Tab-separated table of C-alpha atoms in Angstrom:
chain	number	residue	atom	x	y	z
A	146	MET	CA	47.051	-11.871	-53.608
A	147	ALA	CA	48.826	-14.165	-54.481
A	148	ASP	CA	48.960	-16.090	-58.078
A	149	THR	CA	48.759	-20.297	-57.409
A	150	SER	CA	47.665	-20.608	-61.413
A	151	ARG	CA	50.402	-21.979	-63.578
A	152	SER	CA	50.515	-19.300	-66.232
A	153	GLY	CA	50.633	-15.917	-63.525
A	154	PRO	CA	53.383	-13.876	-63.221
A	155	LEU	CA	55.425	-15.427	-60.155
A	156	TYR	CA	54.861	-18.207	-61.745
A	157	ASN	CA	56.380	-17.818	-65.103
A	158	THR	CA	58.823	-15.444	-63.035
A	159	LEU	CA	59.982	-18.074	-60.944
A	160	TRP	CA	59.698	-21.165	-64.093
A	161	ARG	CA	61.924	-18.995	-66.564
A	162	TRP	CA	64.999	-18.847	-63.116
A	163	HIS	CA	64.931	-22.868	-62.787
A	164	PHE	CA	65.352	-22.922	-66.503
A	165	TYR	CA	68.087	-20.192	-66.366
A	166	ALA	CA	69.694	-21.566	-63.743
A	167	GLY	CA	69.157	-25.739	-64.821
A	168	LEU	CA	71.025	-24.054	-68.253
A	169	PHE	CA	74.062	-21.788	-66.758
A	170	THR	CA	74.147	-24.477	-64.181
A	171	ALA	CA	73.954	-27.576	-65.217
A	172	PRO	CA	77.659	-28.237	-66.538
A	173	PHE	CA	79.007	-27.592	-63.666
A	174	LEU	CA	76.290	-29.356	-61.338
A	175	LEU	CA	77.520	-32.484	-63.533
A	176	ILE	CA	81.347	-31.151	-62.862
A	177	LEU	CA	80.624	-31.366	-59.283
A	178	SER	CA	78.614	-34.414	-59.158
A	179	VAL	CA	81.604	-36.925	-61.009
A	180	THR	CA	84.051	-35.028	-59.202
A	181	GLY	CA	83.048	-35.529	-55.223
A	182	ALA	CA	82.174	-39.103	-56.458
A	183	ILE	CA	85.162	-40.134	-57.324
A	184	TYR	CA	86.430	-37.865	-54.260
A	185	LEU	CA	84.607	-40.829	-51.999
A	186	PHE	CA	86.599	-43.954	-52.745
A	187	ASN	CA	90.124	-41.558	-52.962
A	188	ASP	CA	91.370	-44.320	-50.800
A	189	GLU	CA	89.929	-47.232	-52.489
A	190	LEU	CA	90.737	-45.763	-56.003
A	191	ASN	CA	94.618	-44.898	-54.598
A	192	ASP	CA	94.729	-48.199	-52.927
A	193	LEU	CA	93.674	-49.688	-56.184
A	194	ILE	CA	95.716	-47.766	-58.719
A	195	TYR	CA	99.206	-47.142	-56.789
A	196	PRO	CA	99.198	-50.799	-54.168
A	197	GLY	CA	102.729	-50.680	-55.265
A	198	LEU	CA	103.465	-46.574	-53.291
A	199	ARG	CA	99.875	-47.412	-50.740
A	200	PHE	CA	100.916	-50.849	-49.311
A	201	ALA	CA	104.638	-51.146	-47.294
A	202	GLN	CA	106.786	-53.748	-48.904
A	203	SER	CA	108.173	-55.092	-44.765
A	204	ASP	CA	106.421	-55.979	-41.369
A	205	ALA	CA	109.068	-53.941	-39.979
A	206	PRO	CA	108.814	-51.319	-36.716
A	207	ALA	CA	108.746	-48.402	-38.264
A	208	LEU	CA	112.328	-47.021	-38.458
A	209	PRO	CA	111.792	-43.252	-36.605
A	210	PRO	CA	110.652	-40.710	-39.083
A	211	SER	CA	114.686	-38.802	-39.723
A	212	HIS	CA	115.007	-41.666	-41.526
A	213	TRP	CA	112.423	-41.417	-43.675
A	214	ILE	CA	113.434	-38.244	-44.473
A	215	ALA	CA	116.798	-39.127	-45.178
A	216	ALA	CA	115.841	-41.072	-47.573
A	217	ALA	CA	113.708	-38.681	-49.362
A	218	ASP	CA	116.709	-36.526	-48.882
A	219	ALA	CA	119.244	-38.927	-50.726
A	220	ALA	CA	115.929	-39.448	-53.260
A	221	TRP	CA	115.998	-35.933	-53.872
A	222	PRO	CA	119.067	-33.757	-53.366
A	223	GLY	CA	118.538	-30.107	-52.760
A	224	GLY	CA	114.098	-30.956	-51.766
A	225	THR	CA	112.923	-29.717	-48.500
A	226	VAL	CA	110.351	-32.268	-46.719
A	227	THR	CA	108.094	-29.812	-45.481
A	228	ARG	CA	105.190	-32.500	-44.032
A	229	VAL	CA	105.064	-35.939	-43.249
A	230	ASP	CA	101.715	-38.216	-42.092
A	231	MET	CA	102.565	-41.226	-40.331
A	232	PRO	CA	101.129	-44.416	-41.961
A	233	THR	CA	97.338	-44.400	-41.286
A	234	ALA	CA	97.926	-48.355	-40.063
A	235	PRO	CA	99.948	-51.422	-39.933
A	236	GLY	CA	100.975	-52.545	-43.677
A	237	ARG	CA	100.686	-49.050	-45.035
A	238	SER	CA	103.515	-46.226	-46.242
A	239	ALA	CA	104.497	-42.907	-44.383
A	240	MET	CA	102.968	-40.331	-47.131
A	241	LEU	CA	106.007	-37.358	-47.498
A	242	TYR	CA	105.428	-34.156	-48.890
A	243	VAL	CA	108.741	-33.035	-51.190
A	244	THR	CA	108.951	-30.282	-52.602
A	245	PRO	CA	111.755	-30.084	-55.438
A	246	ALA	CA	114.731	-28.002	-56.364
A	247	GLU	CA	112.774	-28.437	-59.871
A	248	GLY	CA	109.510	-29.273	-60.451
A	249	ALA	CA	105.525	-29.508	-59.037
A	250	PRO	CA	105.809	-30.570	-55.985
A	251	LEU	CA	105.909	-34.199	-54.986
A	252	ARG	CA	104.404	-36.242	-52.736
A	253	ALA	CA	106.862	-40.001	-51.496
A	254	PHE	CA	105.446	-42.848	-50.914
A	255	VAL	CA	108.412	-44.364	-47.755
A	256	ASP	CA	108.333	-48.633	-46.208
A	257	PRO	CA	108.585	-46.772	-42.903
A	258	GLY	CA	110.272	-49.815	-41.114
A	259	THR	CA	113.183	-49.668	-44.347
A	260	ALA	CA	112.869	-46.317	-45.245
A	261	GLN	CA	113.049	-47.407	-48.677
A	262	VAL	CA	111.547	-44.948	-51.495
A	263	LEU	CA	108.634	-47.188	-52.843
A	264	GLY	CA	107.890	-44.288	-55.089
A	265	SER	CA	105.819	-41.394	-55.384
A	266	PHE	CA	103.861	-38.568	-58.429
A	267	VAL	CA	102.138	-35.062	-58.713
A	268	TYR	CA	98.997	-35.107	-56.875
A	269	THR	CA	97.281	-32.673	-59.394
A	270	ARG	CA	98.124	-35.641	-62.008
A	271	THR	CA	96.813	-38.260	-59.626
A	272	LEU	CA	92.637	-39.063	-61.002
A	273	VAL	CA	91.665	-38.185	-57.250
A	274	GLY	CA	94.458	-35.405	-56.322
A	275	PHE	CA	92.715	-33.650	-60.512
A	276	ALA	CA	89.237	-34.794	-58.871
A	277	ASP	CA	90.181	-33.530	-55.849
A	278	VAL	CA	91.215	-29.898	-57.315
A	279	PHE	CA	88.597	-29.800	-59.948
A	280	HIS	CA	85.513	-30.187	-57.687
A	281	GLY	CA	86.910	-26.873	-55.811
A	282	SER	CA	87.683	-24.841	-58.289
A	283	LEU	CA	87.896	-26.158	-61.794
A	284	MET	CA	91.923	-25.524	-61.892
A	285	LEU	CA	91.001	-22.273	-62.482
A	286	GLY	CA	92.415	-21.061	-58.826
A	287	ASP	CA	90.289	-18.390	-57.472
A	288	VAL	CA	88.381	-17.165	-60.204
A	289	GLY	CA	86.835	-20.897	-60.964
A	290	ASP	CA	85.888	-21.663	-56.804
A	291	ALA	CA	83.632	-18.710	-57.391
A	292	ILE	CA	82.365	-20.257	-59.986
A	293	VAL	CA	81.918	-23.220	-58.380
A	294	GLU	CA	79.772	-21.776	-55.226
A	295	ILE	CA	77.617	-19.894	-57.343
A	296	ALA	CA	77.119	-22.491	-58.747
A	297	ALA	CA	76.795	-24.476	-55.707
A	298	CYS	CA	74.041	-21.666	-55.084
A	299	TRP	CA	71.940	-21.950	-58.282
A	300	GLY	CA	71.380	-25.018	-56.896
A	301	LEU	CA	70.130	-23.738	-54.298
A	302	ILE	CA	67.932	-21.870	-55.668
A	303	LEU	CA	67.125	-24.646	-58.461
A	304	ILE	CA	65.605	-26.582	-55.753
A	305	ALA	CA	63.787	-24.031	-54.584
A	306	THR	CA	61.776	-22.866	-57.786
A	307	GLY	CA	61.389	-26.328	-58.277
A	308	LEU	CA	60.075	-27.184	-55.099
A	309	TYR	CA	57.265	-24.098	-55.862
A	310	LEU	CA	56.863	-25.287	-59.790
A	311	TRP	CA	56.076	-28.694	-58.856
A	312	TRP	CA	53.566	-28.046	-56.118
A	313	PRO	CA	50.157	-29.647	-56.332
A	314	ARG	CA	47.325	-27.765	-57.505
A	315	GLY	CA	43.666	-27.998	-57.851
A	316	ASN	CA	43.798	-31.883	-58.391
A	317	GLN	CA	46.997	-32.315	-59.434
A	318	GLN	CA	48.182	-34.074	-55.835
A	319	ARG	CA	50.503	-36.919	-57.201
A	320	TRP	CA	53.242	-38.320	-55.412
A	321	VAL	CA	54.693	-41.249	-57.603
A	322	PRO	CA	56.047	-40.762	-61.014
A	323	LYS	CA	53.789	-42.167	-64.387
A	324	LEU	CA	56.258	-45.092	-65.755
A	325	THR	CA	53.678	-45.145	-68.933
A	326	LEU	CA	54.056	-41.651	-70.061
A	327	ARG	CA	55.901	-41.232	-73.443
A	328	GLY	CA	58.386	-38.772	-74.585
A	329	ARG	CA	58.497	-35.251	-72.851
A	330	LYS	CA	56.143	-36.160	-70.541
A	331	PHE	CA	58.287	-38.948	-69.430
A	332	TRP	CA	61.415	-37.362	-68.406
A	333	ARG	CA	59.297	-34.751	-67.130
A	334	ASP	CA	58.169	-37.442	-64.243
A	335	ILE	CA	61.181	-38.697	-63.681
A	336	HIS	CA	62.633	-35.229	-63.423
A	337	ARG	CA	60.079	-34.133	-60.704
A	338	PHE	CA	60.119	-36.742	-58.722
A	339	THR	CA	64.052	-37.509	-58.023
A	340	GLY	CA	64.161	-33.672	-56.666
A	341	LEU	CA	61.076	-34.051	-55.176
A	342	TYR	CA	62.940	-37.377	-52.990
A	343	THR	CA	66.290	-36.098	-53.645
A	344	ALA	CA	65.612	-32.800	-52.314
A	345	PRO	CA	66.673	-32.955	-48.877
A	346	LEU	CA	70.053	-34.533	-49.608
A	347	ILE	CA	71.453	-32.221	-52.107
A	348	VAL	CA	70.590	-29.599	-49.973
A	349	PHE	CA	72.894	-31.603	-47.756
A	350	LEU	CA	75.602	-31.532	-49.767
A	351	ILE	CA	75.591	-28.350	-51.085
A	352	LEU	CA	75.647	-26.557	-47.648
A	353	SER	CA	77.942	-28.972	-46.881
A	354	GLY	CA	80.233	-28.366	-49.307
A	355	LEU	CA	80.102	-24.837	-48.771
A	356	PRO	CA	81.654	-23.301	-46.211
A	357	TRP	CA	85.220	-24.584	-48.075
A	358	ALA	CA	84.061	-22.017	-50.549
A	359	SER	CA	86.732	-19.360	-50.574
A	360	VAL	CA	83.848	-15.952	-50.267
A	361	TRP	CA	81.366	-17.450	-48.228
A	362	GLY	CA	83.674	-19.520	-46.023
A	363	GLY	CA	87.059	-18.052	-46.366
A	364	GLN	CA	84.984	-14.726	-45.933
A	365	VAL	CA	81.853	-14.463	-44.634
A	366	LEU	CA	81.148	-17.973	-41.952
A	367	GLN	CA	83.984	-18.380	-40.301
A	368	PRO	CA	85.546	-14.300	-39.943
A	369	VAL	CA	81.527	-14.035	-38.065
A	370	SER	CA	82.119	-17.669	-36.383
A	371	ASN	CA	85.472	-17.050	-34.993
A	372	ALA	CA	84.595	-13.211	-34.601
A	373	LEU	CA	81.545	-14.646	-32.080
A	374	GLY	CA	84.204	-17.250	-30.940
A	375	LEU	CA	81.651	-20.030	-32.449
A	376	GLY	CA	84.856	-20.807	-34.728
A	377	TYR	CA	88.242	-22.058	-32.902
A	378	PRO	CA	89.944	-21.444	-29.942
A	379	ALA	CA	89.342	-17.898	-28.872
A	380	HIS	CA	92.487	-17.709	-26.728
A	381	LEU	CA	94.346	-19.032	-29.862
A	382	ARG	CA	94.070	-15.306	-30.964
A	383	HIS	CA	96.701	-14.175	-28.364
A	384	HIS	CA	99.603	-16.628	-29.465
A	385	ASN	CA	100.643	-13.031	-30.863
A	386	ASP	CA	100.267	-9.272	-32.620
A	387	SER	CA	101.045	-9.804	-35.997
A	388	SER	CA	98.874	-8.589	-39.065
A	389	HIS	CA	100.809	-11.844	-40.968
A	390	GLN	CA	100.523	-14.503	-39.347
A	391	LYS	CA	100.781	-18.490	-39.979
A	392	THR	CA	98.498	-20.421	-39.759
A	393	LEU	CA	98.122	-24.369	-39.791
A	394	VAL	CA	96.601	-23.784	-43.907
A	395	ASP	CA	100.346	-21.879	-43.848
A	396	THR	CA	102.545	-24.979	-43.102
A	397	LEU	CA	100.795	-28.222	-44.080
A	398	GLY	CA	98.403	-27.561	-47.167
A	399	GLU	CA	95.170	-28.445	-45.322
A	400	ALA	CA	93.805	-28.662	-42.201
A	401	PRO	CA	90.232	-29.371	-40.056
A	402	TRP	CA	87.624	-26.389	-40.974
A	403	ALA	CA	87.317	-25.537	-37.475
A	404	LEU	CA	91.643	-24.516	-37.377
A	405	GLU	CA	91.463	-23.040	-41.021
A	406	GLN	CA	92.685	-19.487	-40.187
A	407	ALA	CA	93.911	-19.395	-36.431
A	408	PRO	CA	96.891	-18.221	-36.180
A	409	LEU	CA	99.435	-20.272	-35.520
A	410	PRO	CA	102.064	-19.219	-32.334
A	411	HIS	CA	105.737	-19.262	-32.983
A	412	SER	CA	108.979	-21.095	-32.249
A	413	GLY	CA	111.758	-19.742	-29.994
A	414	GLY	CA	110.355	-16.731	-27.910
A	415	HIS	CA	106.980	-16.603	-29.434
A	416	ALA	CA	107.514	-13.069	-30.764
A	417	PRO	CA	107.397	-13.301	-34.786
A	418	HIS	CA	110.493	-11.075	-35.468
A	419	HIS	CA	112.539	-13.326	-32.906
A	420	HIS	CA	115.816	-15.341	-34.410
A	421	SER	CA	116.129	-18.034	-31.656
A	422	THR	CA	119.842	-19.338	-32.001
A	423	GLY	CA	118.640	-22.278	-30.520
A	424	GLU	CA	119.043	-26.032	-31.903
A	425	ASP	CA	116.432	-27.725	-33.154
A	426	ILE	CA	115.043	-30.604	-31.590
A	427	GLY	CA	114.930	-33.166	-34.533
A	428	VAL	CA	111.024	-34.562	-35.853
A	429	ASP	CA	111.867	-37.783	-33.538
A	430	ALA	CA	112.092	-36.075	-30.515
A	431	ALA	CA	108.852	-33.816	-31.484
A	432	ALA	CA	106.871	-37.560	-32.842
A	433	ALA	CA	107.819	-38.770	-29.527
A	434	LEU	CA	106.763	-35.509	-27.241
A	435	LEU	CA	103.655	-35.664	-29.440
A	436	ALA	CA	102.702	-39.185	-27.998
A	437	THR	CA	103.704	-38.474	-24.736
A	438	HIS	CA	100.459	-35.388	-24.522
A	439	GLY	CA	97.615	-37.630	-26.980
A	440	MET	CA	99.070	-37.391	-30.516
A	441	ASP	CA	96.855	-40.538	-31.536
A	442	SER	CA	99.653	-42.705	-34.055
A	443	VAL	CA	97.602	-41.261	-37.449
A	444	TYR	CA	98.832	-37.538	-37.654
A	445	ARG	CA	99.645	-35.582	-39.751
A	446	LEU	CA	102.605	-33.393	-38.990
A	447	SER	CA	104.410	-30.027	-40.239
A	448	LEU	CA	108.267	-29.656	-40.615
A	449	PRO	CA	109.154	-26.083	-39.944
A	450	GLN	CA	111.666	-24.732	-42.352
A	451	ASN	CA	112.300	-20.297	-40.969
A	452	GLY	CA	113.621	-19.813	-37.038
A	453	ASN	CA	109.602	-19.051	-35.809
A	454	ASP	CA	108.170	-21.472	-37.527
A	455	VAL	CA	106.607	-24.719	-35.492
A	456	TYR	CA	106.261	-28.369	-35.506
A	457	SER	CA	102.693	-28.487	-36.412
A	458	ALA	CA	100.820	-31.775	-36.052
A	459	TYR	CA	96.879	-32.773	-36.548
A	460	THR	CA	94.470	-36.024	-36.364
A	461	TYR	CA	91.957	-35.705	-39.164
A	462	PRO	CA	89.990	-38.931	-38.148
A	463	ALA	CA	86.777	-39.929	-40.228
A	464	GLN	CA	84.465	-38.935	-37.284
A	465	PRO	CA	85.666	-35.365	-36.551
A	466	GLU	CA	85.656	-35.605	-32.246
A	467	GLY	CA	89.109	-37.538	-32.190
A	468	GLN	CA	90.538	-34.115	-34.176
A	469	HIS	CA	93.478	-33.146	-32.208
A	470	THR	CA	95.738	-30.276	-33.633
A	471	ILE	CA	99.394	-29.818	-31.016
A	472	HIS	CA	101.857	-27.250	-32.031
A	473	LEU	CA	105.180	-27.274	-30.461
A	474	ASP	CA	108.254	-25.339	-30.029
A	475	ARG	CA	110.857	-26.545	-32.484
A	476	TYR	CA	113.426	-25.291	-30.018
A	477	SER	CA	112.550	-25.984	-26.252
A	478	GLY	CA	110.079	-28.437	-27.184
A	479	GLU	CA	107.027	-26.915	-24.815
A	480	VAL	CA	103.564	-27.763	-25.833
A	481	LEU	CA	102.012	-24.183	-27.741
A	482	GLY	CA	98.985	-25.364	-28.775
A	483	ASP	CA	97.280	-28.907	-27.696
A	484	VAL	CA	93.210	-28.211	-29.312
A	485	ARG	CA	90.478	-30.141	-29.211
A	486	PHE	CA	87.699	-30.891	-31.067
A	487	ALA	CA	85.525	-29.756	-27.059
A	488	ASP	CA	87.711	-26.997	-27.740
A	489	TYR	CA	85.686	-25.079	-30.854
A	490	GLY	CA	83.192	-23.351	-30.941
A	491	ALA	CA	79.187	-24.492	-31.981
A	492	ILE	CA	79.296	-23.742	-35.768
A	493	ALA	CA	82.607	-25.260	-36.030
A	494	LYS	CA	81.773	-28.163	-34.297
A	495	ALA	CA	78.765	-27.971	-36.690
A	496	VAL	CA	80.473	-27.265	-39.984
A	497	GLU	CA	83.280	-30.355	-39.772
A	498	TRP	CA	79.787	-33.247	-38.258
A	499	GLY	CA	78.404	-32.240	-41.561
A	500	VAL	CA	82.170	-31.805	-44.092
A	501	ALA	CA	82.847	-35.574	-42.671
A	502	ILE	CA	79.675	-36.844	-43.824
A	503	HIS	CA	79.756	-34.708	-47.122
A	504	MET	CA	83.038	-36.742	-47.384
A	505	GLY	CA	81.568	-40.390	-46.541
A	506	ASN	CA	83.456	-40.455	-44.033
A	507	TYR	CA	81.348	-40.084	-40.816
A	508	PHE	CA	79.583	-44.090	-40.730
A	509	GLY	CA	81.424	-46.277	-43.258
A	510	ARG	CA	80.485	-47.164	-46.439
A	511	LEU	CA	76.575	-46.516	-45.424
A	512	ASN	CA	77.248	-42.714	-45.846
A	513	GLN	CA	79.286	-42.497	-48.476
A	514	MET	CA	76.726	-44.832	-50.724
A	515	ILE	CA	74.314	-42.373	-50.038
A	516	MET	CA	76.558	-39.635	-50.759
A	517	LEU	CA	76.956	-41.733	-54.126
A	518	PHE	CA	73.522	-41.448	-54.597
A	519	THR	CA	73.092	-38.249	-54.044
A	520	CYS	CA	75.499	-37.173	-56.660
A	521	LEU	CA	73.412	-39.680	-58.914
A	522	ALA	CA	69.956	-37.710	-58.643
A	523	ILE	CA	72.396	-34.691	-59.143
A	524	ILE	CA	73.406	-35.966	-62.609
A	525	ALA	CA	70.366	-37.608	-63.308
A	526	LEU	CA	68.825	-34.249	-63.164
A	527	VAL	CA	70.638	-32.647	-65.320
A	528	ILE	CA	70.330	-35.081	-67.997
A	529	THR	CA	66.727	-34.729	-67.492
A	530	GLY	CA	65.913	-31.421	-68.077
A	531	LEU	CA	68.546	-31.112	-70.558
A	532	ILE	CA	66.550	-33.486	-72.784
A	533	MET	CA	63.268	-32.206	-71.861
A	534	TRP	CA	64.643	-28.579	-72.526
A	535	TRP	CA	66.019	-30.008	-76.067
A	536	ARG	CA	62.749	-31.718	-76.602
A	537	ARG	CA	61.231	-28.167	-76.187
A	538	ARG	CA	63.208	-25.989	-77.924
A	539	PRO	CA	63.338	-24.410	-80.538
A	540	HIS	CA	64.748	-23.525	-84.584
A	541	THR	CA	65.366	-20.489	-83.492
A	542	GLY	CA	66.565	-19.387	-79.123
A	543	LEU	CA	66.850	-20.849	-75.908
A	544	GLY	CA	63.659	-21.758	-75.639
A	545	ALA	CA	62.986	-19.724	-72.606
A	546	PRO	CA	59.657	-20.235	-70.875
A	547	ARG	CA	57.539	-16.521	-71.684
A	548	ALA	CA	57.697	-13.399	-69.575
A	549	LEU	CA	53.883	-11.836	-68.237
A	550	ALA	CA	53.983	-9.018	-66.049
A	551	PRO	CA	56.731	-9.223	-63.420
A	552	PRO	CA	56.091	-9.780	-60.504
A	553	ARG	CA	55.761	-7.266	-57.796
A	554	LYS	CA	59.697	-5.302	-56.693
A	555	ARG	CA	58.878	-5.580	-53.275
A	556	LEU	CA	59.080	-9.487	-53.936
A	557	LEU	CA	62.579	-9.570	-55.517
A	558	VAL	CA	63.824	-7.193	-54.044
A	559	GLY	CA	63.929	-8.962	-50.354
A	560	ILE	CA	64.769	-12.369	-52.547
A	561	THR	CA	67.648	-10.748	-53.868
A	562	ALA	CA	68.017	-9.049	-50.633
A	563	GLY	CA	67.562	-12.282	-48.676
A	564	MET	CA	70.007	-13.675	-51.126
A	565	LEU	CA	72.973	-10.944	-50.676
A	566	VAL	CA	73.489	-11.160	-47.204
A	567	LEU	CA	72.813	-14.948	-47.329
A	568	PHE	CA	75.318	-15.827	-50.562
A	569	PRO	CA	77.451	-13.123	-51.510
A	570	LEU	CA	78.065	-13.791	-54.681
A	571	ALA	CA	74.919	-15.579	-55.679
A	572	GLY	CA	72.533	-12.724	-54.606
A	573	ALA	CA	74.949	-10.393	-56.825
A	574	SER	CA	74.495	-12.852	-59.369
A	575	LEU	CA	70.529	-12.854	-59.763
A	576	ALA	CA	70.890	-8.940	-59.627
A	577	VAL	CA	73.090	-8.727	-62.197
A	578	VAL	CA	70.239	-11.381	-63.800
A	579	LEU	CA	67.260	-9.001	-63.027
A	580	VAL	CA	69.189	-5.830	-63.972
A	581	VAL	CA	69.705	-6.740	-67.274
A	582	GLU	CA	66.053	-9.265	-67.518
A	583	ALA	CA	64.904	-6.200	-66.396
A	584	ALA	CA	66.629	-3.435	-69.272
A	585	LEU	CA	65.741	-6.320	-72.192
A	586	ARG	CA	62.241	-5.688	-71.171
A	587	ARG	CA	62.581	-1.760	-71.847
A	588	LEU	CA	64.245	-2.284	-75.203
A	589	ARG	CA	61.761	-4.988	-76.148
A	590	CYS	CA	58.851	-1.538	-75.343
A	591	ARG	CA	60.508	0.186	-77.353
A	592	ALA	CA	60.534	-1.220	-80.208
A	593	GLN	CA	57.639	-3.259	-79.679
A	594	PRO	CA	55.249	-0.320	-82.467
A	595	THR	CA	52.306	1.806	-81.242
A	596	ALA	CA	49.039	2.051	-82.250
């Protein structure tokens, strides 16, 4: 019979997990919440901080994109323009990605009507750029990405164990906090009921963010969904047979999640080692062709850098149903790929919907405010949890809940196996924790004097 008391082995074990998971994840959840809240308002913040770059100074009709590129080439001699983001609205500037001859890559802003360079910045040295990169990888690359993924998965464990610890037992049912309480009991009530009523939002925020994680998203969900035909359109696999196939991420640096691992076609014969001697149609002709094939005027265009590269353009509207991606042969202008949201598989569609809501895009300001409220709830949970721990901590040690007899091994094995299948990094970290805890328990038993 399961132990449902507040002092049984299962309760104490889950309390210990909740305690240690909270201590480990607290700084990372705080970072994710603060940086996520900043990025929710990325356009508003950039407009406020960089109005001279984000807004065009003239209302003249837009010049062809080649004029913008020529202006950037003149401003950064020896540099290379790799991507052009079209103005997002009338009165907005165009944004060009420039790899200068020396120094970090730049984002340059050009008045579309005059081709005047308005200025530039290094993305990661801006508030929004720093928040964006720090949110995903703590500025530590793949290692930081893995740490964020583990912390996010343990956030799910925190929610599950927290709900178990709160669950009413006997006559203890209560659905609102007692604001008349004082001291640690007051903070415990705030912590409990904040978690209770925001748990669905926090779980959604974590699950909708995990597809971007390198292991769970890039090595589990994407390959599985693509293999099952539930990710990017299956016909894109047949562009060529190269095992070193470029993707949209390789050329644009980013892409809709659904197409991150989709291979790109090749220009000039469509073979990976074919080198055409034809003339490039040029960016202006590419833009004209994109317009004739229904590409929205607000799109991101990757410029070919090597002989076989293509012109790749995609739209990324607030609502993913409007996503549209086109690849053009740089020599003939032939459409080598035309993908819309309707072509995605079921998993890819679900992820894109989740990402749009996660980023506060899907239903406007209300979406931003709901996600901001969720970020603030996580911050409140972290702060109240730390206050509770600080008030009950002993003079020595961490003050972790004392361990009683361990729960059944079958239960622990089942939980660990389930975590390994669903969230590999979190499952592996849980296995490490259980092994270390078992080893410490054996050492303590050996150290105890025998009667």
